[in-house]
Structure formats: structure tokens, C-alpha cells
Amino acid sequence: MKLKLSLHIACFSLYFLMTHLYAQVSDNRVNRDSIEKILEESIASFSKLTEEGTEKGIYLLELAENLAERLNDPYTTVLVNRERISFLFNNDDTITIKKYLSRNLDIIKKIGDKRQLGLYYEDVGVYNSALGKRKEAHLAALIAEQLLSKYGEVEDVIDVNYNLCLGYLKKKKWEASLKHGIKSLNAIEKTGIKQNRSNNLYLYLAEDYINLNQFEKAEECFANIKNGDSLYANDPHFKGRLLFAEGNFYEKTSNYKKAAFFYSQSSNSFYEYHNKRTKEVSTSLVLSNELSLQKEENERIKIENELKAEQLRNSRFIILFGTLVILGLVLMSILQYRVSFYKTKMNKLLKKNYKKLIKANKKVDKALKAKSEFLDSVTHELLTPLNTIKGTTFLMKKEELSVHQMDQMQLINLSTDTLLNLIKDTIHLNDLEKGAIELKKEQFNLKSLLNNLIDSSLMVKDNNNKIYRKIDNTIPDLLISDMLKVSKIFLKILENALKFTKNGSIYIEVSLVTLTDNNASVEFSVKDTGVGMTKDQVNKAFEAFYQGSVKINREYGGTGLGLSIVKRMLDLLDSDIVLKSKPNEGTSVSFVINFGVPEPVTEKNAYQSNDSNSLKKNVNILLVEDNKVNQLITKKIISNYGFCCDSAYDGTEAVAMVKKQNYSIILMDIMMPKMDGFEATENIRGFNTEVPIVALTALSEKLNKERFNEVGIFKILQKPVIPEQLYEVLADCCKE
């Protein structure tokens, strides 16, 4: 009776206190300080570890949530959510924790506060640790420590470094554990808060110092524990750990007598701790078993009663059910017969269609093969005259021309470059569809690359636009990925923005999303104020050769392959593209690429001289080309560079000439009559394996890579050949 009266009095007092507090908050203006005071009272109530304290803490926490919602301040909401997460951790409610973590992340993304992001990652680390995801927990803790060390308050780094210290200690990474433990201790000393963590930290540091053979510092840690808060003496578990660490200390310093003594004392403390825990658990289990047995007995009686009632209700339906079953079986027999007849008929039809499908697949395979051969043939036939035009303009530029003639040369070059880009885009798209593209892993400076691409694009075409660029300085200087594909993706998106925007603005933003030891996620965003697109045009933007309308094609030109190629290249990089646009309001394109981060290397001041830049004397080059115009122009280009050049019209003639005379290098066309370049190279390799053979061809290098390597071709130059590239290859092959 007295117990019930005490509970009623406690509940009435709690109700009176809560009503008074809520009225006080309602009367005054709700602000962040008042909510923080409520949270402090809630934490203090939970710390009492009583039923009344828990009820009061929950009420105050819910009150703080309601007030934060009324205040509509993101920082206050994040703070209240973090306290709610802490409460859920103590109650092992990991499902609800995930919801509150997601809410905090959405708010932090909007306000862009790096300190709050660090606190978020700290909570994520503890959450993953509770789920047993150690790798994810460790990674989140590292990110939190980086952010809080740079952007947080001093007290923010106490817990995260404490957790990292313990984690590294368990992994036996003593130095890393030592570093984070010292950081946590320093923060505790500066702020004077969370002093209860000091004893554990000194014990962790002592274990690190012992394993690093720094015994004097380990002794200092033991002394700090004993001279500090003496509460550890009442905790048999901590005392056991301390005595065990001291035993380890004396064992490492070869004082085995003391080591044995401390190990013995440690065993006694652990025995005391486990004995105490066993009694608590036993008492709890006895009570739990009694309650469970009573509950099971009640449940058994309830089930028996329900079964008896169910039997009584169902007894009158047994005959009716049997009758229905018999009728159902008869009906099923009839249906089964009809289904069997239908299946037989369908199987015959499927076999017939299967044979047709096989024939259709064979036709598709033939069509794909024909498409590949057609592309090789067409690109060869298109690139061969382009080679002639490019070579002719190169030679004519070396002559004295009037201003008008130079303008005409520029127009010719511009037209050939446009046609060449169309051919290359078509070949590139075909390679992507076939999966013939391979990713390279190379180191490069992304920030420098992007600045160069933006500057060069402005020189080609800017339409009187203003470009605003913002490239995150925290992006590492060196990253690892396929530099060419990253360049193409960014350049094609930027060119589209410049192309479809006139007298407007283009905003380029490149920012670091996440950074770890081995990976960096970078987000790219390009926004313009151009013509924009309708919803239907956005949905079809990634289709090959799609340009929205005939009007757009006539006004702006192009092939409609750019975004299709970008989409497929981003798929190769395990990324996706987000395209948003509205008519006359502009377009926004964004995507995220994951880069590798190279390990830092020590620069060596070593210089090796190279005196092999001098070219061989009496360099003689054999040009194998069936097109007379191309042969004439290429010979002139080679002669202008000061080399001697012989020519052959087909593979048969080339083999015969190589047998009679030694050549420094052979430039070999591939698609020729009588004997093609592959067969000619195989014949030459039969008696001469040293002469470098370079392919001058319009064939796709990706699709024919194995064939080039098989016959022994040294290098491939794509038609139309750029004179400067041709000279670099000749000079490289003809060095002494």
C-alpha cells in the first residue's frame, strides 16, 4: 500500500513539474537556449537510472523535439536528433536510429556545415559498430575525426578519438592507437569535461607504450590512474584490466616475480567481477524463467480454448467441405485436360517459332558482322581522302599564300576537322556498344586538366558567354583514373553548354564529396542559361543522333552523339548522369566520379642524362600506300622533315623491296589490293624481325588490336595522319 502511494505521489509530482515547465516555455519565446536547457534536464534524468527518471527524461526529450519543430532552426533540430539517437543507442533500437541519421544528413546537406557533418559521421561510426560492421564503423570514424579536427570544437574530438584509440588497440596498431588516445586526453584536459574517460584512456596508452617498449611513459600512465580519480578501485573489471596491464609491463621488463603477482591479483579481480555478474544474471534469469513459464501456461490454456471453439465451429462445415472438394476435383480434371491439350498445341507453336528465332539470330549475327566490316570499309574510304586533304593543306601552308588563300585553308581545315570528329564519334559509339573500350589507370592532376579544358574551349567557341568556375582546392593534386575518358566526358558537356548558350552565363562547379586514404569522390556540375529542353527532349537526350528537333539541328548543327557517348562512358566508370532542364531557363548536368588516390612517394633528386636524341644518319623510310594521291602527299611531308623516302603500291611490292634494301622504318597501309598490310607484315617478319613497322590506317585500333599485335606491327597511326605526330614517330624510331 505504501509502495502504491509513493508511485502515485511521484507521478503527480512529475506531471506538475512537466506542466509547469511546458507553461514556462510556452509563455516565453521559444529559442535555442531554452531547448538546450530542456535537453540538459533530460540527460540528467536519464543518468539517475530510475523508472521515474527515465519517464521524465523521455517526456523532456519529446518536448524538446516538439519545440524544435516549432522553432524551425536546423542546428537545433540536428542537436535534438543527436540526443534522440543517443537515447535509442542506450535502448538498442537500431531501426529507429537509421531514420534519425537520415534526417540529420538531409539537414546538414542543406546548411553545408562541416562540423555537423563530422558529428554525423561520428554517429554513423557508432551505429555501424553496434551492427557489427567494423570496417564501415572505422571508415566513418576516420572521416569524422578529419572533419572535427579541422572544423569542430575542442570537445568534439574527445569521443571520436577515444573510439579510434580503442579500435586501433584491438587491431594491435599501437602507434595509431597512441596518437588518437593522446588527442582525446588533450581535449579532455583543455575542456575539463568527460573526465570519466581519462582512466580508460591512460590504460589504453599504457598498453600502447608497453608494446612499443616505452616503459617509462607506461609507468607515467599507471601513476596518472592511481593519482587521479579513485573510483576505479570500486570497479573490479577495470581493476582487473589495470592489474593485468601492470603484469604485462613487468613481464616485458623481465621482472617475472612481480608479473606473476599482478597477474594473480588481476585474476582475483576478474573472478570477483564475473561472480558478481553471475549472481545478477542468475537472479534475472530465475525471475525471467518464472515469468516465462507463467506466460507459456497462460498461452497454452488460451490456445486450447481457441482450438476447442474452432473445432465446434468447423464440425458442421466438414460434410459441405468434402462435397466441395469432390466437385473441385472433377472440375480440376476437366481443366487439366484442357490445359494439357493447350500445352501440346503451344509446344508445337514454340518449336516452330524457336526455329525461326535461331534463323533470325543468325541473320542478326551476320548483320552485326556486316556492320563492323561496313564501318571499317566506310571509315577507310572516308579517312583516306581526308588524309589527302589534311596533307595537302599542311604542305600548302608552308608555301607563300595570300591572306585570302590562308582564310580558305582555314575553312578547309575546319570542315575536315568537323567531318573527322563525326567519323570518330561514330566509331567511338560503336566501340562502346560492343564493349571494346578498356579503362586505363593513370595518375594526373584533375584541377589542372579541368582549367586547361575550360580555357581551350573558350578559345574555340564562347558565344560571348561568361564562365564562372569553382574548383574545390581540397581535391588531391594527383588522382588515378582514365584521364582521356574523364576529359571527353567533361569537354562534351561543356561544349554543349557553350554551343546552346549565347550572351549568357555558364557555372562550373567541381567539389570533393568524400576522401579516404585510397579513394576520392568528386562531383561535377555544369549549369547554363541557354535554350534549355522540354521534358520529352530530356527523356530522349541520351539517344544516339537525337537533337530535339530539325530547327535545333539547323540552327546549332552537330550530330546528336555527344550525350549518348557521355552516358556510355560514365557507365564504364560506374557512374550516372543527372540532367535537368526547362525551356528558355537553361540546363543543369551533374555526375559523380570515384577516383583512386595514389600513395605519397618520396621525390628523388636523381637526374640521368640522355644523349640518344640524335637521329641516325642516312635514314631511309619505305611508304606502302595504294592511293597515289596519299602516297605523293605523305612522301612530300616526310621529305620536308629531311628524311629519304621510297614508296610501294601494294604489299607484294613492299616485301620485295625490303628483301633488297635495309630500311630504318616501314609505314604500312592496311587495306590494299593483291596483298594487304597484315599479310605483308607477316611476310616481312619472316626474314626481318628488327625493322619497325608502323600502320597508317583508318581501321579501328580497338577492334583490330589482337590482329595488329599478332603480325608484329610496332605502332598504329590513324588516318588522316597529323604531320606532327608522324614526325614524332619517325624521330623516335630513327634515334641512334
PDB file of N, CA and C in Angstrom, residues 12 100 110 124 214 233 240 265 340 344 348 405 444 505 571 587 605 616 647 705 713:
ATOM      1  N   PHE A  12       2.301  12.226  -9.740  1.00  0.00           N
ATOM      2  CA  PHE A  12       1.678  13.544  -9.622  1.00  0.00           C
ATOM      3  C   PHE A  12       2.729  14.653  -9.642  1.00  0.00           C
ATOM      4  N   TYR A 100      16.609   8.661 -37.885  1.00  0.00           N
ATOM      5  CA  TYR A 100      17.096   9.941 -37.380  1.00  0.00           C
ATOM      6  C   TYR A 100      18.431  10.328 -38.033  1.00  0.00           C
ATOM      7  N   LYS A 110      21.791  20.599 -46.534  1.00  0.00           N
ATOM      8  CA  LYS A 110      21.206  21.899 -46.880  1.00  0.00           C
ATOM      9  C   LYS A 110      22.016  23.053 -46.282  1.00  0.00           C
ATOM     10  N   VAL A 124      27.351   7.786 -37.242  1.00  0.00           N
ATOM     11  CA  VAL A 124      27.319   6.665 -38.187  1.00  0.00           C
ATOM     12  C   VAL A 124      28.317   5.589 -37.772  1.00  0.00           C
ATOM     13  N   GLN A 214      58.215   1.498 -24.578  1.00  0.00           N
ATOM     14  CA  GLN A 214      58.436   2.806 -23.948  1.00  0.00           C
ATOM     15  C   GLN A 214      57.918   2.711 -22.503  1.00  0.00           C
ATOM     16  N   ALA A 233      38.904   1.866  -8.124  1.00  0.00           N
ATOM     17  CA  ALA A 233      39.118   0.850  -7.093  1.00  0.00           C
ATOM     18  C   ALA A 233      37.820   0.102  -6.781  1.00  0.00           C
ATOM     19  N   GLY A 240      40.801  -5.230 -12.656  1.00  0.00           N
ATOM     20  CA  GLY A 240      41.402  -6.426 -13.245  1.00  0.00           C
ATOM     21  C   GLY A 240      42.200  -6.106 -14.493  1.00  0.00           C
ATOM     22  N   GLN A 265      46.700 -11.092  -8.980  1.00  0.00           N
ATOM     23  CA  GLN A 265      45.744 -10.104  -8.480  1.00  0.00           C
ATOM     24  C   GLN A 265      44.678  -9.791  -9.535  1.00  0.00           C
ATOM     25  N   SER A 340      -3.754 -29.480 -70.785  1.00  0.00           N
ATOM     26  CA  SER A 340      -2.834 -30.397 -71.461  1.00  0.00           C
ATOM     27  C   SER A 340      -2.951 -30.273 -72.971  1.00  0.00           C
ATOM     28  N   THR A 344       0.077 -28.861 -75.442  1.00  0.00           N
ATOM     29  CA  THR A 344       0.570 -29.599 -76.615  1.00  0.00           C
ATOM     30  C   THR A 344       0.571 -28.711 -77.851  1.00  0.00           C
ATOM     31  N   LYS A 348       4.075 -27.129 -79.882  1.00  0.00           N
ATOM     32  CA  LYS A 348       4.319 -27.214 -81.334  1.00  0.00           C
ATOM     33  C   LYS A 348       4.598 -25.836 -81.913  1.00  0.00           C
ATOM     34  N   GLN A 405      43.908  33.308 -99.435  1.00  0.00           N
ATOM     35  CA  GLN A 405      44.196  31.880 -99.548  1.00  0.00           C
ATOM     36  C   GLN A 405      44.348  31.230 -98.169  1.00  0.00           C
ATOM     37  N   PHE A 444      47.040  11.755 -62.774  1.00  0.00           N
ATOM     38  CA  PHE A 444      47.008  13.064 -63.408  1.00  0.00           C
ATOM     39  C   PHE A 444      46.448  14.090 -62.431  1.00  0.00           C
ATOM     40  N   SER A 505      25.405  32.916 -69.240  1.00  0.00           N
ATOM     41  CA  SER A 505      26.370  32.545 -68.200  1.00  0.00           C
ATOM     42  C   SER A 505      26.429  31.036 -68.073  1.00  0.00           C
ATOM     43  N   ASP A 571      28.869   5.028 -67.648  1.00  0.00           N
ATOM     44  CA  ASP A 571      28.530   3.657 -67.260  1.00  0.00           C
ATOM     45  C   ASP A 571      29.792   2.831 -67.059  1.00  0.00           C
ATOM     46  N   THR A 587      20.056  24.609 -68.697  1.00  0.00           N
ATOM     47  CA  THR A 587      20.234  23.176 -68.448  1.00  0.00           C
ATOM     48  C   THR A 587      21.259  22.969 -67.348  1.00  0.00           C
ATOM     49  N   ASN A 605      66.089  13.301 -56.020  1.00  0.00           N
ATOM     50  CA  ASN A 605      66.773  14.292 -56.842  1.00  0.00           C
ATOM     51  C   ASN A 605      67.810  13.618 -57.724  1.00  0.00           C
ATOM     52  N   LYS A 616      69.646   8.871 -86.465  1.00  0.00           N
ATOM     53  CA  LYS A 616      70.598   8.108 -87.271  1.00  0.00           C
ATOM     54  C   LYS A 616      70.912   8.839 -88.575  1.00  0.00           C
ATOM     55  N   SER A 647      58.702   4.356-102.005  1.00  0.00           N
ATOM     56  CA  SER A 647      57.279   4.037-101.932  1.00  0.00           C
ATOM     57  C   SER A 647      56.980   2.742-102.664  1.00  0.00           C
ATOM     58  N   LYS A 705      42.929  -4.799 -82.463  1.00  0.00           N
ATOM     59  CA  LYS A 705      44.135  -4.750 -81.630  1.00  0.00           C
ATOM     60  C   LYS A 705      44.890  -6.077 -81.638  1.00  0.00           C
ATOM     61  N   ILE A 713      53.083  -5.469 -85.660  1.00  0.00           N
ATOM     62  CA  ILE A 713      53.095  -4.046 -86.011  1.00  0.00           C
ATOM     63  C   ILE A 713      53.486  -3.243 -84.777  1.00  0.00           C
TER      64      ILE A 713
END
